Amino acid sequence: MTAVSRPTPRPSPETSHFWEACQEGRFLLPKCADCGSHWFPPSGFCPECWSRNWEWEHASGLGLLHTFVIFRRQYHPAFEPPYAVGVVHLKEGPRMLSRIVTEDIDKLRVGMALKLTWDRSGDWMIPAFQVL
Amino acid sequence: MAHQKVAAEMTNPNRALRGKYAIVGVGQSDLGQVPGFSSLGLLNKAMHNAVEDAGLAKTDVNGIICRGPDDVYTHHQRMGELLGIDAEFSTTLDNGGASQILSIILAVMAIDAGLCDVVLCGYGRDSWSRTHRDTSTRMSVPLVPPEQERAEFNAEVGMFGAVAMHALGASRHMALYGTSKDDLGSIAVAFREHALRNPSAQMKQPLTLEKYHSGRQIVDPFNVYDCSLVTDGAGAVVVCSAERAKDLKQPPVLISGFGTFNNLRGWYYDEHMTDTAARRSGEKAFSMAGIQPEDIDTAQLYDCFTYMVLTQLEDYGFCKKGEGGPFAASGALALDGSLPCNTSGGQLSEGHVEGMLQILEGVRQLRHAYQSERQVTNAEWALVSGHGGNTVCHSSLILQRGGG
Ligand SMILES: [Zn+2]
């Protein structure tokens, strides 16, 4: 069987540091030094107060399942259904799309507590979340 | 009293435009599987038909507003070339399924600003021919052109397509409000019943709730019947002043209210999935028209997926937030229900032309164009909606039967 690789991220200049840290197993979020907001995806200015004064911060890797779907149809040869994709409400505030890793896909519920794990995809480390 | 009235008018400046412009012509192409036509060719046909329906000539048209198919640059120029028209005003919009109503809003603005007089608005697509015509095409041609896909934070986690994006919203609504698959199914069933009365609709077979539940799962909670159709087709309308409309061939349909709202911070942000941009877009439209949701005789809602109808019923105020499911399941959306909805079958059962056919159906209902088996009795007001642009852009249009 020919292995088809998964799509990989194509980072922008504003997100490349986020992805570089991921490859070292570090999960970073931009944090505004003026208003204290975290945001995602990473960008050059705080979207809340427009401050340019911010830094990268190690995120807790904790979150809640805002919502999720289960792929039953195959959309890509490297993603074998069924699998779950969800929106994670990160403890720091922002939301991000993620694979939801679980033993029993039918027991997923909106509001479940989640923690960070890593999805290895070829040479890439992709952030994913698993049920706590 | 007079003083209060003036104040209200001032807070709603667009009320000055209420009923000042009209839709005077509608046209469409064949729908469904239409080999031998490009998206441009289909739209060309729809635009010809719309101008003919209005009783106007090519030389009367001096404005063109389109939403291009995704693979054509400066689409309005290509259309002007095919139509043989130089325009006083023309442009191409990029708000996805919200673009079609936006094109009518922009036409009103452009005419009112004195830039042009008679505007052709339209959209065409060749989705079936381009992506579904045979097995090898289905396997090799992506539904969404690669350049439109997000470069990161999307496909690498296994996220693909509009079905999953909207299913995220349905999943959250079900968790928050107890909305059921029966509720979603009742929407698909109601629109299919309408399509069976429409000879040009793509879907010809009856749909029961039982058959709905047996549908092939695509992305939970959606099965195949929750998803709109793959369509070759186009629709177009002609917009001009209500004054000019008096002398034209068709009973004019007045543009009485419109509004837009775009939740640009994204589908994942705040409660955008369950409290959509339809709410604030609708508030503006109702305010401009000076009517309430209960005054609407028929709603033609953007139904890319069953769930989008359900949330819009709530967001427009036809029922309370969280009660869209029971409202739909009560039979309200049927032709003889309290809110006849998507009376031509909608994108779920007539054909998916990104909201264009909903505008046409709203106009035809207000013209009382149909025999009784398809006609909403005494239809005076119609609400039409458009939704798209990465799931967060919304446009609303309130139409009134003119000449009364
Ligand atoms: Zn800030």
Tab-separated table of C-alpha atoms and ligand atoms in Angstrom, chain A residues 31-37 39 45-51 53, ligand 1:
chain	number	residue	atom	x	y	z
A	31	LYS	CA	0.220	37.374	24.845
A	32	CYS	CA	-0.330	41.129	24.856
A	33	ALA	CA	1.875	43.003	27.352
A	34	ASP	CA	-0.618	45.862	27.491
A	35	CYS	CA	-4.085	44.292	27.813
A	36	GLY	CA	-3.101	40.743	28.791
A	37	SER	CA	-5.044	39.024	25.986
A	39	TRP	CA	-4.843	35.252	20.751
A	45	PHE	CA	-0.467	42.971	16.647
A	46	CYS	CA	-2.916	42.335	19.481
A	47	PRO	CA	-6.371	42.047	17.855
A	48	GLU	CA	-8.034	43.351	21.054
A	49	CYS	CA	-6.140	46.597	21.761
A	50	TRP	CA	-3.906	46.788	18.651
A	51	SER	CA	-0.786	46.908	20.807
A	53	ASN	CA	3.921	45.141	22.559
C	1	ZN	ZN	-3.809	43.930	23.784
